[in-house]
Short mmCIF file of C-alpha atoms in Angstrom, two decimals:
data_model
loop_
_atom_site.label_atom_id
_atom_site.label_comp_id
_atom_site.label_asym_id
_atom_site.label_seq_id
_atom_site.Cartn_x
_atom_site.Cartn_y
_atom_site.Cartn_z
CA MET A 1437 -22.47 40.32 38.44
CA ALA A 1438 -18.98 41.23 39.31
CA SER A 1439 -17.78 44.70 38.49
CA HIS A 1440 -14.86 45.06 36.07
CA ARG A 1441 -14.12 48.67 37.10
CA LYS A 1442 -10.57 49.08 38.27
CA SER A 1443 -10.17 50.06 41.87
CA ARG A 1444 -9.06 53.67 42.44
CA PRO A 1445 -5.43 53.82 43.55
CA THR A 1446 -4.95 54.91 47.07
CA GLY A 1447 -3.31 58.24 47.60
CA THR A 1448 -3.83 61.73 48.90
CA ARG A 1449 -4.70 65.04 47.39
CA VAL A 1450 -2.18 67.83 47.43
CA ALA A 1451 -3.66 71.18 46.43
CA GLY A 1452 -6.51 69.42 44.66
CA ILE A 1453 -4.22 66.96 42.81
CA ARG A 1454 -4.44 63.30 43.55
CA THR A 1455 -0.98 61.80 44.17
CA PRO A 1456 -0.07 58.18 43.91
CA ALA A 1457 0.91 56.24 47.04
CA LEU A 1458 4.58 56.08 46.03
CA ALA A 1459 4.79 59.84 45.67
CA THR A 1460 3.09 60.25 49.03
CA ALA A 1461 5.66 58.03 50.64
CA ALA A 1462 8.46 60.02 49.05
CA LEU A 1463 7.01 63.30 50.25
CA THR A 1464 6.62 61.87 53.72
CA SER A 1465 10.28 60.80 53.74
CA VAL A 1466 11.41 64.23 52.60
CA ALA A 1467 9.30 65.88 55.28
CA LEU A 1468 10.75 63.61 57.98
CA LEU A 1469 14.29 64.28 56.77
CA SER A 1470 13.59 68.00 56.78
CA GLN A 1471 12.26 67.80 60.34
CA SER A 1472 15.31 65.81 61.40
CA ALA A 1473 17.63 68.37 59.82
CA ASN A 1474 15.84 71.19 61.55
CA ALA A 1475 15.84 69.34 64.87
CA ALA A 1476 19.55 68.47 64.72
CA PRO A 1477 20.87 71.92 65.70
CA ALA A 1478 18.41 72.05 68.57
CA ALA A 1479 19.63 68.72 69.86
CA ASP A 1480 23.22 69.84 69.47
CA ASP A 1481 22.70 73.33 70.84
CA LYS A 1482 26.38 73.99 71.47
CA PRO A 1483 27.45 77.59 72.09
CA SER A 1484 30.13 79.19 69.96
CA LEU A 1485 33.60 79.78 71.34
CA GLU A 1486 32.87 83.49 71.56
CA GLU A 1487 29.79 82.71 73.67
CA VAL A 1488 31.81 80.35 75.85
CA GLU A 1489 34.51 82.98 76.33
CA LYS A 1490 31.92 85.61 77.24
CA LYS A 1491 30.24 83.23 79.67
CA VAL A 1492 33.55 82.35 81.35
CA ASP A 1493 34.52 86.03 81.58
CA ASP A 1494 31.12 86.84 83.07
CA LEU A 1495 31.51 84.08 85.64
CA TYR A 1496 34.95 85.35 86.63
CA ARG A 1497 33.57 88.88 86.90
CA GLN A 1498 30.73 87.65 89.08
CA ALA A 1499 33.27 85.80 91.18
CA GLY A 1500 35.27 89.04 91.44
CA SER A 1501 32.16 90.93 92.54
CA ALA A 1502 31.42 88.25 95.13
CA THR A 1503 35.05 88.46 96.28
CA GLU A 1504 34.69 92.17 97.03
CA LYS A 1505 31.46 91.44 98.90
CA TYR A 1506 33.35 88.73 100.78
CA ASN A 1507 36.09 91.24 101.64
CA ALA A 1508 33.52 93.76 102.87
CA ALA A 1509 31.70 91.13 104.94
CA LYS A 1510 35.00 89.87 106.35
CA GLU A 1511 36.02 93.38 107.39
CA LYS A 1512 32.59 94.01 108.90
CA THR A 1513 32.70 90.69 110.73
CA ALA A 1514 36.08 91.52 112.25
CA LYS A 1515 34.83 94.91 113.44
CA GLN A 1516 31.63 93.43 114.85
CA ARG A 1517 33.55 90.69 116.65
CA LYS A 1518 35.91 93.25 118.19
CA ARG A 1519 32.99 95.41 119.32
CA ALA A 1520 31.06 92.42 120.69
CA ASP A 1521 34.10 91.23 122.66
CA ALA A 1522 34.62 94.73 124.09
CA LEU A 1523 30.96 95.00 125.10
CA ILE A 1524 30.96 91.57 126.72
CA ASP A 1525 34.07 92.53 128.74
CA ASP A 1526 32.38 95.78 129.74
CA VAL A 1527 29.23 93.95 130.82
CA ALA A 1528 31.32 91.58 132.95
CA LYS A 1529 33.04 94.52 134.67
CA ARG A 1530 29.74 96.32 135.25
CA THR A 1531 28.16 93.14 136.60
CA GLN A 1532 31.02 92.91 139.10
CA LYS A 1533 30.43 96.51 140.21
CA LEU A 1534 26.70 95.81 140.47
CA ASN A 1535 27.39 92.84 142.71
CA GLU A 1536 29.66 94.99 144.89
CA ALA A 1537 26.95 97.65 145.18
CA ARG A 1538 24.42 94.97 146.08
CA GLU A 1539 26.73 93.62 148.78
CA GLU A 1540 27.16 97.12 150.20
CA LEU A 1541 23.40 97.55 150.40
CA GLY A 1542 23.14 94.17 152.04
CA SER A 1543 25.71 95.14 154.68
CA PHE A 1544 23.73 98.28 155.50
CA ALA A 1545 20.52 96.29 155.79
CA SER A 1546 22.23 93.76 158.05
CA ALA A 1547 23.62 96.53 160.25
CA GLN A 1548 20.19 98.12 160.60
CA TYR A 1549 18.68 94.77 161.42
CA ARG A 1550 21.30 94.07 164.09
CA THR A 1551 21.07 97.50 165.69
CA GLY A 1552 17.37 97.98 165.11
CA ALA A 1553 18.30 101.33 163.59
CA ALA A 1554 15.46 103.56 162.52
CA ALA A 1555 14.72 107.23 162.42
CA PRO A 1556 15.71 108.75 165.81
CA ASP A 1557 12.70 109.43 168.00
CA THR A 1558 11.75 109.89 171.64
CA ALA A 1559 12.15 106.15 172.32
CA THR A 1560 15.78 106.34 171.24
CA PHE A 1561 16.31 109.23 173.64
CA LEU A 1562 14.66 107.37 176.48
CA LEU A 1563 16.81 104.28 175.86
CA ALA A 1564 20.00 106.29 175.84
CA ASP A 1565 21.91 106.31 179.11
CA THR A 1566 22.91 109.92 178.75
CA PRO A 1567 22.13 112.84 176.43
CA GLN A 1568 25.62 112.35 174.93
CA ASP A 1569 24.75 108.73 174.02
CA TYR A 1570 21.62 109.94 172.26
CA PHE A 1571 23.61 112.51 170.31
CA ASP A 1572 26.24 109.94 169.27
CA GLN A 1573 23.60 107.41 168.14
CA THR A 1574 21.72 110.04 166.15
CA GLN A 1575 24.89 111.15 164.35
CA LEU A 1576 25.74 107.52 163.53
CA MET A 1577 22.30 106.84 162.07
CA ASP A 1578 22.35 110.07 160.06
CA ARG A 1579 25.69 109.12 158.55
CA MET A 1580 24.48 105.59 157.87
CA THR A 1581 21.33 106.87 156.14
CA GLY A 1582 23.39 109.22 153.96
CA ARG A 1583 25.75 106.42 152.93
CA GLN A 1584 22.77 104.17 152.25
CA LYS A 1585 21.27 106.76 149.93
CA VAL A 1586 24.54 107.06 148.00
CA ALA A 1587 24.80 103.27 147.82
CA VAL A 1588 21.22 102.92 146.57
CA ASP A 1589 21.72 105.63 143.92
CA ASP A 1590 24.96 103.99 142.81
CA TYR A 1591 23.30 100.58 142.64
CA ILE A 1592 20.44 101.90 140.52
CA ALA A 1593 22.86 103.65 138.15
CA GLN A 1594 25.03 100.56 137.86
CA GLN A 1595 21.99 98.39 137.18
CA SER A 1596 20.72 100.75 134.45
CA GLU A 1597 24.12 100.98 132.73
CA THR A 1598 24.60 97.21 132.91
CA MET A 1599 21.22 96.58 131.32
CA THR A 1600 22.03 99.08 128.56
CA LYS A 1601 25.38 97.47 127.85
CA ARG A 1602 23.81 94.01 127.85
CA GLN A 1603 21.34 95.20 125.22
CA GLU A 1604 24.17 96.67 123.15
CA ALA A 1605 26.12 93.43 123.44
CA THR A 1606 23.08 91.44 122.33
CA GLU A 1607 22.55 93.69 119.30
CA SER A 1608 26.25 93.53 118.44
CA LEU A 1609 26.21 89.73 118.59
CA GLU A 1610 23.15 89.70 116.33
CA ALA A 1611 24.97 92.00 113.86
CA LEU A 1612 28.00 89.70 114.06
CA THR A 1613 25.83 86.70 113.24
CA GLU A 1614 24.35 88.59 110.27
CA SER A 1615 27.75 89.64 108.91
CA GLN A 1616 29.01 86.07 109.32
CA GLY A 1617 26.02 84.95 107.26
CA ASP A 1618 26.91 87.50 104.54
CA LEU A 1619 30.48 86.24 104.62
CA LYS A 1620 29.35 82.65 104.19
CA THR A 1621 27.00 83.56 101.33
CA ALA A 1622 29.67 85.55 99.48
CA LYS A 1623 32.18 82.73 99.91
CA ALA A 1624 29.72 80.17 98.53
CA THR A 1625 28.97 82.45 95.56
CA VAL A 1626 32.66 82.81 94.70
CA GLN A 1627 33.22 79.08 94.88
CA ARG A 1628 30.13 78.34 92.77
CA LYS A 1629 31.02 80.82 90.01
CA LEU A 1630 34.59 79.55 89.81
CA ALA A 1631 33.37 75.96 89.65
CA ASP A 1632 30.97 76.87 86.81
CA ALA A 1633 33.77 78.58 84.89
CA ARG A 1634 36.08 75.59 85.32
CA GLU A 1635 33.32 73.22 84.21
CA LEU A 1636 32.72 75.23 81.04
CA MET A 1637 36.42 75.26 80.20
CA SER A 1638 36.76 71.53 80.88
CA LYS A 1639 34.18 70.76 78.17
CA LEU A 1640 36.25 72.39 75.44
CA THR A 1641 38.33 70.27 73.10
CA ALA A 1642 42.02 70.93 72.54
CA GLU A 1643 41.22 72.57 69.20
CA GLU A 1644 38.62 74.81 70.79
CA LYS A 1645 41.01 75.79 73.57
CA ALA A 1646 43.60 76.70 70.95
CA ARG A 1647 41.08 78.86 69.10
CA LEU A 1648 40.07 80.46 72.40
CA ALA A 1649 43.71 81.25 73.11
CA ALA A 1650 43.97 82.85 69.67
CA ILE A 1651 40.93 85.02 70.41
CA GLU A 1652 42.48 86.04 73.73
CA LYS A 1653 45.74 86.90 71.97
CA GLU A 1654 43.88 89.15 69.53
CA LYS A 1655 42.24 90.93 72.46
CA GLN A 1656 45.61 91.45 74.13
CA GLU A 1657 47.10 92.83 70.93
CA GLU A 1658 44.22 95.27 70.55
CA ALA A 1659 44.62 96.27 74.21
CA ALA A 1660 48.34 96.85 73.63
CA ARG A 1661 47.59 99.08 70.62
CA LYS A 1662 45.19 101.17 72.68
CA ALA A 1663 47.72 101.39 75.50
CA ALA A 1664 50.37 102.59 73.07
CA GLU A 1665 47.99 105.22 71.71
CA LEU A 1666 47.24 106.45 75.23
CA ALA A 1667 50.98 106.60 75.92
CA ARG A 1668 51.47 108.76 72.81
CA GLN A 1669 48.64 111.08 73.86
CA GLN A 1670 50.03 111.43 77.38
CA ALA A 1671 53.54 112.06 76.05
CA ALA A 1672 52.25 114.77 73.72
CA GLN A 1673 50.28 116.33 76.57
CA GLN A 1674 53.32 116.24 78.84
CA GLN A 1675 55.49 117.84 76.18
CA ALA A 1676 52.93 120.60 75.63
CA GLN A 1677 52.81 121.28 79.37
CA GLU A 1678 56.60 121.43 79.58
CA GLU A 1679 56.81 123.81 76.63
CA ALA A 1680 54.15 126.03 78.19
CA ALA A 1681 56.04 125.98 81.49
CA GLN A 1682 59.27 126.94 79.72
CA GLN A 1683 57.55 129.83 77.98
CA ASP A 1684 56.12 131.03 81.28
CA SER A 1685 59.53 130.68 82.92
CA GLY A 1686 61.16 132.65 80.08
CA SER A 1687 58.59 135.41 80.36
CA SER A 1688 59.10 135.63 84.12
CA SER A 1689 62.90 135.71 83.75
CA SER A 1690 62.82 138.51 81.18
CA GLY A 1691 60.35 140.45 83.25
CA SER A 1692 62.56 140.25 86.33
CA ALA A 1693 65.93 140.67 84.57
CA GLY A 1694 66.14 144.32 85.56
CA SER A 1695 65.99 143.43 89.22
CA GLY A 1696 68.51 140.61 88.85
CA SER A 1697 66.12 138.02 90.25
CA SER A 1698 64.97 134.73 88.75
CA THR A 1699 62.16 132.31 89.49
CA SER A 1700 62.10 128.53 89.55
CA THR A 1701 59.12 126.20 89.85
CA ALA A 1702 59.30 122.95 91.78
CA PRO A 1703 57.94 119.87 89.98
CA ALA A 1704 54.20 119.45 90.55
CA ASP A 1705 53.07 116.62 92.80
CA SER A 1706 56.64 115.73 93.79
CA SER A 1707 55.37 114.38 97.09
CA TYR A 1708 52.84 112.15 95.31
CA ALA A 1709 55.45 110.92 92.84
CA THR A 1710 57.71 109.86 95.71
CA LYS A 1711 54.93 107.86 97.34
CA ALA A 1712 53.84 106.42 94.01
CA ASP A 1713 57.37 105.18 93.33
CA LYS A 1714 57.32 103.27 96.61
CA ALA A 1715 53.88 101.81 95.88
CA LEU A 1716 54.95 100.72 92.40
CA ALA A 1717 58.21 99.22 93.64
CA PHE A 1718 56.19 97.08 96.05
CA ALA A 1719 53.67 96.09 93.36
CA ARG A 1720 56.44 95.07 90.94
CA ALA A 1721 57.98 92.87 93.62
CA GLN A 1722 54.68 90.93 93.81
CA ILE A 1723 54.58 90.05 90.10
CA GLY A 1724 54.24 86.29 89.70
CA LYS A 1725 52.39 85.71 92.97
CA PRO A 1726 49.03 83.95 92.61
CA TYR A 1727 45.63 85.57 92.75
CA VAL A 1728 43.66 84.22 95.71
CA TRP A 1729 40.29 85.75 96.51
CA GLY A 1730 40.26 87.49 99.87
CA ALA A 1731 44.08 87.48 100.12
CA VAL A 1732 46.09 90.53 101.21
CA GLY A 1733 49.60 89.08 100.98
CA PRO A 1734 52.35 88.45 101.41
CA GLY A 1735 52.18 85.21 99.42
CA SER A 1736 49.06 85.92 97.37
CA TYR A 1737 46.60 88.72 96.63
CA ASP A 1738 43.26 89.61 95.19
CA CYS A 1739 42.94 92.86 93.22
CA SER A 1740 42.11 95.26 96.05
CA GLY A 1741 44.40 93.40 98.45
CA LEU A 1742 47.32 94.16 96.12
CA THR A 1743 46.54 97.88 95.75
CA GLN A 1744 45.98 98.23 99.48
CA ALA A 1745 49.30 96.55 100.30
CA ALA A 1746 51.19 98.55 97.64
CA TRP A 1747 50.04 101.92 98.94
CA LYS A 1748 50.52 100.83 102.55
CA ALA A 1749 54.19 100.31 101.65
CA ALA A 1750 54.17 103.99 100.65
CA GLY A 1751 52.67 105.01 104.00
CA VAL A 1752 49.10 105.46 102.76
CA ASP A 1753 46.26 103.45 104.33
CA LEU A 1754 43.61 102.49 101.77
CA PRO A 1755 40.29 100.81 102.62
CA ARG A 1756 39.99 97.09 101.98
CA THR A 1757 37.46 96.91 99.15
CA THR A 1758 37.21 98.41 95.67
CA TYR A 1759 33.89 99.97 96.70
CA ASP A 1760 35.70 102.07 99.31
CA GLN A 1761 39.02 102.54 97.53
CA VAL A 1762 37.29 104.30 94.62
CA ASN A 1763 36.29 107.05 97.05
CA ALA A 1764 39.67 107.25 98.80
CA GLY A 1765 41.25 109.94 96.68
CA THR A 1766 40.76 112.39 93.83
CA THR A 1767 39.21 111.28 90.56
CA VAL A 1768 41.25 112.33 87.50
CA PRO A 1769 40.70 111.93 83.74
CA LEU A 1770 42.26 108.88 82.14
CA SER A 1771 44.33 111.15 79.89
CA GLN A 1772 45.95 112.62 83.02
CA ALA A 1773 46.64 109.31 84.77
CA GLN A 1774 50.00 109.19 86.53
CA PRO A 1775 52.03 106.21 87.77
CA GLY A 1776 50.60 105.08 91.10
CA ASP A 1777 47.00 106.03 90.30
CA LEU A 1778 44.33 103.40 90.81
CA VAL A 1779 42.35 102.31 87.74
CA PHE A 1780 38.90 100.89 88.49
CA PHE A 1781 36.85 98.70 86.20
CA TYR A 1782 33.21 97.87 85.46
CA ASP A 1783 30.03 99.66 86.45
CA ASP A 1784 29.90 97.85 89.78
CA VAL A 1785 33.55 98.80 90.54
CA THR A 1786 34.65 95.23 91.20
CA HIS A 1787 38.23 95.34 89.91
CA VAL A 1788 41.24 97.61 90.38
CA GLY A 1789 44.83 97.86 89.20
CA ILE A 1790 47.71 100.27 89.88
CA TYR A 1791 48.77 102.38 86.91
CA ILE A 1792 52.44 102.26 85.87
CA GLY A 1793 52.28 104.57 82.84
CA ASN A 1794 52.08 104.09 79.06
CA GLY A 1795 48.60 102.61 79.31
CA MET A 1796 49.80 99.72 81.49
CA MET A 1797 49.06 98.60 85.03
CA ILE A 1798 49.99 95.97 87.59
CA HIS A 1799 47.03 93.97 88.88
CA ALA A 1800 45.87 90.64 90.22
CA PRO A 1801 43.44 89.65 87.44
CA LYS A 1802 41.37 86.65 88.54
CA PRO A 1803 41.55 83.15 90.06
CA GLY A 1804 43.95 80.90 88.23
CA THR A 1805 46.21 83.78 87.23
CA TYR A 1806 49.15 85.65 88.76
CA VAL A 1807 49.97 89.25 89.55
CA ARG A 1808 51.19 90.75 86.28
CA GLU A 1809 51.65 93.80 84.10
CA GLU A 1810 48.85 94.28 81.58
CA SER A 1811 47.18 96.90 79.44
CA ILE A 1812 44.42 98.85 81.17
CA TYR A 1813 42.36 97.99 78.06
CA TYR A 1814 42.61 94.26 78.75
CA ASP A 1815 38.81 93.95 78.80
CA GLY A 1816 38.02 96.75 76.38
CA GLU A 1817 37.87 100.51 76.79
CA SER A 1818 34.28 100.44 78.01
CA ALA A 1819 35.31 98.35 81.04
CA ILE A 1820 37.30 101.26 82.55
CA HIS A 1821 35.24 102.92 85.27
CA SER A 1822 37.50 105.67 86.66
CA VAL A 1823 40.98 106.69 87.72
CA VAL A 1824 41.65 107.77 91.31
CA ARG A 1825 44.74 109.41 92.80
CA PRO A 1826 44.89 108.07 96.38
CA ALA A 1827 47.35 110.52 98.00
#
């Protein structure tokens, strides 16, 4: 007998409640939509403009660091090549002397072979026609033996020195090969970082580039405000120093009035100021020239190439890299920075500019830019590493 009981509707239980099939389908759709919504940001994981800007700046900084390593490797390579060439020339000269010493020994050996020369003995006396002949032959052989000894000693010394110089030349060539490898690695790193930065920028839309420019403008305005504040602080400090100097001068004048004498003080660091003026005049003349990593002028510069060239124009020889320039002078507080001082940036000391006063500097910023005047706070106050007075 057929059953008249209605079939139980299909469905699922949710927290102990049986749901109809239609409701289940609706819940499933909602769940899928929710998953899609949550997955959408992951699929479109696009960084913000601030993140892009930070990434690009980091890449340029890394390129700058690699540039300084490139400069150091290039300088080392040049020195190693010069030393290797000098050693190879020296080895060639010593080899020539060694060959001459060998020929001299050979001539002595040939002479002994032809004359049958040996230590004088009774047989030599018996073969001599007269006692005078014996005496003459003995003297000749004594002189020949003495010259032979000198020749042998000279040959041994020449051989030892030549072997030493050959070893030095080999080691120098190995060092040259190593420094050339460092140069190649640094160059590849610079090129890779710059390519990555360009690729990031190329992916931005026109609107995003405009927003990025606005962010950069805000940073420059903030840097200018900080530079102006530093200028005010330095002006106040200078005024206080001048007032103190005037008071000291007045006290000295009144104290010496009875004797009719007066004192005058020459401006401090006048010699430095003269050199700094020359360095700054040179740096200003380079404004507008492109940054090129590894360049030292006259058509283009990198950061340390510009500061080196500027101070060279003032008669001061600075090292090539920022790593060495930071130690080529006296470190001074930022509040006491004077025109001509070198301002270094970042913990790894990979950037440098030349201070012109009022919180501003002239520097070669990075690839794609030109030598320009800019606030020393262009990358924030925390980016400033130190200030060094090079002369």
